[in-house]
Short mmCIF file of C-alpha atoms in Angstrom, two decimals:
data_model
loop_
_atom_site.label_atom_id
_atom_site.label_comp_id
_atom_site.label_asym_id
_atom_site.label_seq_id
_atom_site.Cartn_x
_atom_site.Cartn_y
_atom_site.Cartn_z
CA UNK W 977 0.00 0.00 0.00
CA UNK W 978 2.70 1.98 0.07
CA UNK W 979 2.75 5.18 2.98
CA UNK W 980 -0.44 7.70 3.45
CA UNK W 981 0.01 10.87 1.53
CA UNK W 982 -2.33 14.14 1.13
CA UNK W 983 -1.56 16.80 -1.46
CA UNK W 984 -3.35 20.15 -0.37
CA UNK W 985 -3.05 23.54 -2.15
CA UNK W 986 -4.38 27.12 -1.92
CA UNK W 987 -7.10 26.65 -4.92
CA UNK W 988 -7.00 29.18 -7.45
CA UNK W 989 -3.96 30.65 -6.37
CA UNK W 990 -1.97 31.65 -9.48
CA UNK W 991 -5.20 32.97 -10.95
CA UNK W 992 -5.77 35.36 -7.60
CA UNK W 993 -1.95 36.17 -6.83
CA UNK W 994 -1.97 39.69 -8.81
CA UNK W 995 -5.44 40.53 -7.65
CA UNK W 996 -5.88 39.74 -4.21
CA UNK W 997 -3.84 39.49 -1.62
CA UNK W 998 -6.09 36.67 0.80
CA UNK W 999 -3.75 34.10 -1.54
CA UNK W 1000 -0.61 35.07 -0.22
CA UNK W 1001 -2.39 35.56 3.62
CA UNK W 1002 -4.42 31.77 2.77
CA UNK W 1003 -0.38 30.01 2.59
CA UNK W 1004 0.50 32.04 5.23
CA UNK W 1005 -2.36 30.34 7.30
CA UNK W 1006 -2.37 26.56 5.39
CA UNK W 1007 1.81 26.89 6.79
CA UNK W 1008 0.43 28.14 10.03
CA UNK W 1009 -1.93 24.98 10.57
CA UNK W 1010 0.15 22.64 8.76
CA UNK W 1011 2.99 23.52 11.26
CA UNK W 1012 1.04 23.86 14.73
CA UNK W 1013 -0.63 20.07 13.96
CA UNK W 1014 2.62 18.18 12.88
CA UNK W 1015 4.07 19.66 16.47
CA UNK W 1016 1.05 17.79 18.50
CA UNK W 1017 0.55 14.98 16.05
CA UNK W 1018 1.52 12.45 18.43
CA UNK W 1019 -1.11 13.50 20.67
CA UNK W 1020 -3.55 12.15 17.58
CA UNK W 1021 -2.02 8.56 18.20
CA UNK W 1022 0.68 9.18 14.73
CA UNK W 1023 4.60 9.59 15.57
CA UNK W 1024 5.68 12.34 12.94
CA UNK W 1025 4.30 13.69 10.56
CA UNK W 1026 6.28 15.17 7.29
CA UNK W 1027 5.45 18.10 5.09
CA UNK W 1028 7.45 19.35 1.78
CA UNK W 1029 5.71 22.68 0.34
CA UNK W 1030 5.76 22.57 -3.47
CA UNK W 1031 4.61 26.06 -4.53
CA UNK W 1032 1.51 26.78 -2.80
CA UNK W 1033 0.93 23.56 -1.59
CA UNK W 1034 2.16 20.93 0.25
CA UNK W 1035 2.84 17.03 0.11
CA UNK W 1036 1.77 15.77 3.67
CA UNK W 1037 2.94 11.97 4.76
CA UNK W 1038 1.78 10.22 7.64
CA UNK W 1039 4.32 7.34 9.13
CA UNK W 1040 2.82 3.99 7.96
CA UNK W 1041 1.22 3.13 11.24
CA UNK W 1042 -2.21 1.97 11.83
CA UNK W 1043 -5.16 4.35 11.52
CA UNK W 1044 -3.44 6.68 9.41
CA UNK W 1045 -5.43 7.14 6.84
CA UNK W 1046 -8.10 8.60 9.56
CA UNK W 1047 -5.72 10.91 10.85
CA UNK W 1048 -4.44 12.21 7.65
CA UNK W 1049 -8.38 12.80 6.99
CA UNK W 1050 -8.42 14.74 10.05
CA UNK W 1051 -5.71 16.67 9.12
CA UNK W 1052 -6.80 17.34 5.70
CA UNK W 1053 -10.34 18.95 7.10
CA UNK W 1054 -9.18 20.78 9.67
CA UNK W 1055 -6.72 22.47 7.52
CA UNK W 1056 -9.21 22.99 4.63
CA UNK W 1057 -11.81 24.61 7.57
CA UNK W 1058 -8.67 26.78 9.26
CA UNK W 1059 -7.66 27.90 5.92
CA UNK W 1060 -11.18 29.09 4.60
CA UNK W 1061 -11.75 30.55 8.25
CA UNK W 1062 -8.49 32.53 8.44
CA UNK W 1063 -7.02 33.16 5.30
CA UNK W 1064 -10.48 33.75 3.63
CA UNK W 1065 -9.27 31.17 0.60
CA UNK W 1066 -10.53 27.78 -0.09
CA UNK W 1067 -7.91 24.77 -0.59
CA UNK W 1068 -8.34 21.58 -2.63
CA UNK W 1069 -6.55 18.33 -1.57
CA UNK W 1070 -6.43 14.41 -2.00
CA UNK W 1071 -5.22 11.80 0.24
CA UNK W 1072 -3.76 8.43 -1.82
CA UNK W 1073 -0.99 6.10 -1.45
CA UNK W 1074 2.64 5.64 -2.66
CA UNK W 1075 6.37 4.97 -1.69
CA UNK W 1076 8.61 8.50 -0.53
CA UNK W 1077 11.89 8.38 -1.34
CA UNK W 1078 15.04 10.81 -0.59
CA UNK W 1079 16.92 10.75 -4.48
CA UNK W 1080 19.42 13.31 -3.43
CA UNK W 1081 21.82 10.16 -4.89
CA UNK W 1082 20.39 10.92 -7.97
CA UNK W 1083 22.24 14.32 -8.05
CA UNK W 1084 25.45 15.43 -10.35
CA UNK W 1085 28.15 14.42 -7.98
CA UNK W 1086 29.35 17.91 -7.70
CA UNK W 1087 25.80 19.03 -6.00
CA UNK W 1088 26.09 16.10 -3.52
CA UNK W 1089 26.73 17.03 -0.39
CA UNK W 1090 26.89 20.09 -0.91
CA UNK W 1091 22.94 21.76 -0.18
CA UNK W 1092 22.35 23.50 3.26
CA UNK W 1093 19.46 24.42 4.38
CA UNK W 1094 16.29 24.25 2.33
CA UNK W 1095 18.01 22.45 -0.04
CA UNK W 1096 19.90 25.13 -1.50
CA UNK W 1097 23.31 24.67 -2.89
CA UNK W 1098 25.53 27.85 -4.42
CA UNK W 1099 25.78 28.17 -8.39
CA UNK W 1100 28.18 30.52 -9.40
CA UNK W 1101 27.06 33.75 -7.92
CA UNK W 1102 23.46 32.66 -7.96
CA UNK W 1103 21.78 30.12 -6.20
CA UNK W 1104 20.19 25.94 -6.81
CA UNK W 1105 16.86 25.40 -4.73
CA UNK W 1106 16.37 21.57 -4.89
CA UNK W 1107 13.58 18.93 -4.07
CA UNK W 1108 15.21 16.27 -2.50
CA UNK W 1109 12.25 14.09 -2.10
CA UNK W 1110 10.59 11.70 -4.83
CA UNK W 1111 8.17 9.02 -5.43
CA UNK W 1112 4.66 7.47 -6.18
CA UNK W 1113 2.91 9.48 -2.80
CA UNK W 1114 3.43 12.77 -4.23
CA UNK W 1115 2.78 11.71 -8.22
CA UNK W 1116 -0.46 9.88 -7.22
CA UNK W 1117 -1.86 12.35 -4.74
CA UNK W 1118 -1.11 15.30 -6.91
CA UNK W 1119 -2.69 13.51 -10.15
CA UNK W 1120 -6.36 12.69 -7.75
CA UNK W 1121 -6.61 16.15 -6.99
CA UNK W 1122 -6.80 17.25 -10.41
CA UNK W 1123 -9.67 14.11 -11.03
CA UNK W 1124 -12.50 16.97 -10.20
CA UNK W 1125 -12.70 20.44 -9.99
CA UNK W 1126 -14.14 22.94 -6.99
CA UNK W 1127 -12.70 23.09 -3.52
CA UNK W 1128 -13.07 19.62 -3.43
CA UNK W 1129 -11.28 17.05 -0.84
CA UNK W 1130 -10.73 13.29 -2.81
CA UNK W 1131 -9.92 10.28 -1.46
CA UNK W 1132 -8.03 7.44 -3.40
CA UNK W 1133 -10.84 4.37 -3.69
CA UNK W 1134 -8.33 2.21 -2.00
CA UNK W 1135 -8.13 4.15 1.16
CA UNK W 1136 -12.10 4.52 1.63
CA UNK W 1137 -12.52 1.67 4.40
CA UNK W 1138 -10.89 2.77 6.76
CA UNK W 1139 -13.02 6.14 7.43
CA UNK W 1140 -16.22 4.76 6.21
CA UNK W 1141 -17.70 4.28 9.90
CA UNK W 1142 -15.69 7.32 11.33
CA UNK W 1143 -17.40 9.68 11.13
CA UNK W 1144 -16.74 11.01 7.50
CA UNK W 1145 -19.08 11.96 5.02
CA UNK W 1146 -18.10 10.30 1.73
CA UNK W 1147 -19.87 11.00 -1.72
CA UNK W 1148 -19.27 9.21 -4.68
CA UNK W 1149 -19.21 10.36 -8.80
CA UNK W 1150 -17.66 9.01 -11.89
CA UNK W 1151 -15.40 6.79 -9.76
CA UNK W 1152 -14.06 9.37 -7.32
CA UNK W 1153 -14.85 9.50 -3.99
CA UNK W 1154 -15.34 12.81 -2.31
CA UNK W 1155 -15.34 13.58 1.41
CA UNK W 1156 -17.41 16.52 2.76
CA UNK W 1157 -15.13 18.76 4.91
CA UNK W 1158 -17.68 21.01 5.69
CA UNK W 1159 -20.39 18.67 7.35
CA UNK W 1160 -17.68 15.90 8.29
CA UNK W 1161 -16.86 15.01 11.95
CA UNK W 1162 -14.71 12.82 14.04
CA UNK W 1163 -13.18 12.06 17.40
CA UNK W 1164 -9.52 13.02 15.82
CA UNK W 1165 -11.13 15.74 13.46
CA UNK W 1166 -12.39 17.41 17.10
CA UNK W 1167 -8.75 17.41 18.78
CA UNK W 1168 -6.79 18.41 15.55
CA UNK W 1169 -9.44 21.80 15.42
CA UNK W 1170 -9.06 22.28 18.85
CA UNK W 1171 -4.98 22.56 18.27
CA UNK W 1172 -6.22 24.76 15.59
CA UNK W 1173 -8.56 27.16 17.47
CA UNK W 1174 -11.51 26.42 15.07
CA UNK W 1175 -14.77 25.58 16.86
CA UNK W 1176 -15.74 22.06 17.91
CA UNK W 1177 -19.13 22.85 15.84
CA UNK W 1178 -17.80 24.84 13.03
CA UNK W 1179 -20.28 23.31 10.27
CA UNK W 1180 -22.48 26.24 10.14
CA UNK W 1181 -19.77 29.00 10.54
CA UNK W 1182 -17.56 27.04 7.73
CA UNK W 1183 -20.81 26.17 5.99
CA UNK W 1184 -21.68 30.03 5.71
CA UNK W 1185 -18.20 31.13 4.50
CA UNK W 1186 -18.19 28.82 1.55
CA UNK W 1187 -21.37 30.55 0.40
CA UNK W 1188 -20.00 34.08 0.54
CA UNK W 1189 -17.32 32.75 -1.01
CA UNK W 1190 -19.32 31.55 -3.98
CA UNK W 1191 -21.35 34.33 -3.98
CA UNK W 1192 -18.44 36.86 -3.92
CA UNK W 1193 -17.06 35.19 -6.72
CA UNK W 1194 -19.67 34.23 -8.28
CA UNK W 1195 -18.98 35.72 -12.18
CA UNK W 1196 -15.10 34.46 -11.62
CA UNK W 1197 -16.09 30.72 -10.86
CA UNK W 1198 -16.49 27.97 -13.69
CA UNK W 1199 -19.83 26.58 -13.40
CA UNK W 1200 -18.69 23.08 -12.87
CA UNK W 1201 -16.74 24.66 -10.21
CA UNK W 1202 -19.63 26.25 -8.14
CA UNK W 1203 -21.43 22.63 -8.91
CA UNK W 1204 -19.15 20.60 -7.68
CA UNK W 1205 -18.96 22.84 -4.56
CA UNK W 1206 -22.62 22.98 -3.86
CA UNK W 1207 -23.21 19.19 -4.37
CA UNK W 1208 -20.32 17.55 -2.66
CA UNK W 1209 -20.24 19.85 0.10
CA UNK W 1210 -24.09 20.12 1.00
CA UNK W 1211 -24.22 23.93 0.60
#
């Protein structure tokens, strides 16, 4: 199966980043959460928990321990909720399965060894930023989120099972399953909001922001878009 991956990004970001300025506040936020629940995610029965931002998203792996794939749901909603809540953007994710590899060995030999800090390694007078970290998690849970479009959260069919009876609101279309992050609830869901500050019953306060959203945007949005939105997430 391979280790437990979600791929979440600020949705709509390159489109909004000359216009409005809730993109670059909506990362700010999504790096906020991100960071403040991999500090206390042993406290939601994981071990560590690993994040590599690509752009304006991020490539989230859970340890290959059981229950992970309800965690990593968790995690996934009460980012998506903090995000909208705080930053004022939506996000889109996907949680799926894959090997992670480090294929710094893959480097020219004269870049080995050599990176600091972020991954950066001098070139001359300029600079090398590079991505030391590879494999079938990222590729798969990148490609699922592009499956559907809207501020949608997707779930590989594989990994389904295990949050079927927890709590999770699952809807299915065109062979994708879709969880509702808006209505959605869970024992681990509760405790990763609380570390976020986002209400225990935040349905109606999330539920109410996605409209405006909508509405505010409402000549901007695709129509398959707003769809999506409205039918997977209840509104």
């Amino acid at each position: 199966m391979g280790r437990i991956a979600l791929y979440i990004d600020i949705e709509g970001f390159g489109k909004t980043y000359t216009k409005d300025t809730r993109c670059l506040w909506s990362l700010h936020e999504l790096m906020e959460g991100l960071f403040c629940l991999g500090e206390h995610y042993d406290k939601l029965g994981g071990f560590r928990l690993f994040a590599h931002q690509i752009g304006d998203g991020f490539l989230v792996v859970d340890e290959h321990t059981e229950d992970n794939v309800r965690r990593i749901t968790a995690v996934a909603i009460s980012l998506m909720q903090y995000t909208l809540l705080q930053g004022g953007m939506v996000c889109k994710s996907a949680i799926s399965a894959g090997d992670l590899a480090d294929v710094q060995g893959c480097f020219p030999e004269r870049l080995k060894g050599r990176s600091g800090a972020g991954g950066v390694v001098p070139m001359g007078k300029g600079l090398l930023t590079t991505f030391a970290v590879m494999g079938t998690a990222l590729i798969n849970s990148w490609g699922l989120s592009k499956k559907a479009r809207g501020p949608l959260l997707i779930i590989d069919a594989a990994e389904v099972g295990p949050i079927a009876n927890a709590g999770y609101i699952v809807r299915q279309k065109d062979g994708s399953f879709l969880i509702d992050w808006v209505h959605s609830e869970s024992n681990c869901l509760c405790i990763c909001k609380e570390f976020l500050g986002v209400p225990r019953s935040s349905k109606r306060i999330v539920e109410e922001k996605m409209k405006d959203y909508i509405n505010s945007k409402d000549n901007e949005l695709p129509e398959e878009w707003k769809t999506n939105a409205r039918e997977f997430l209840d509104l």
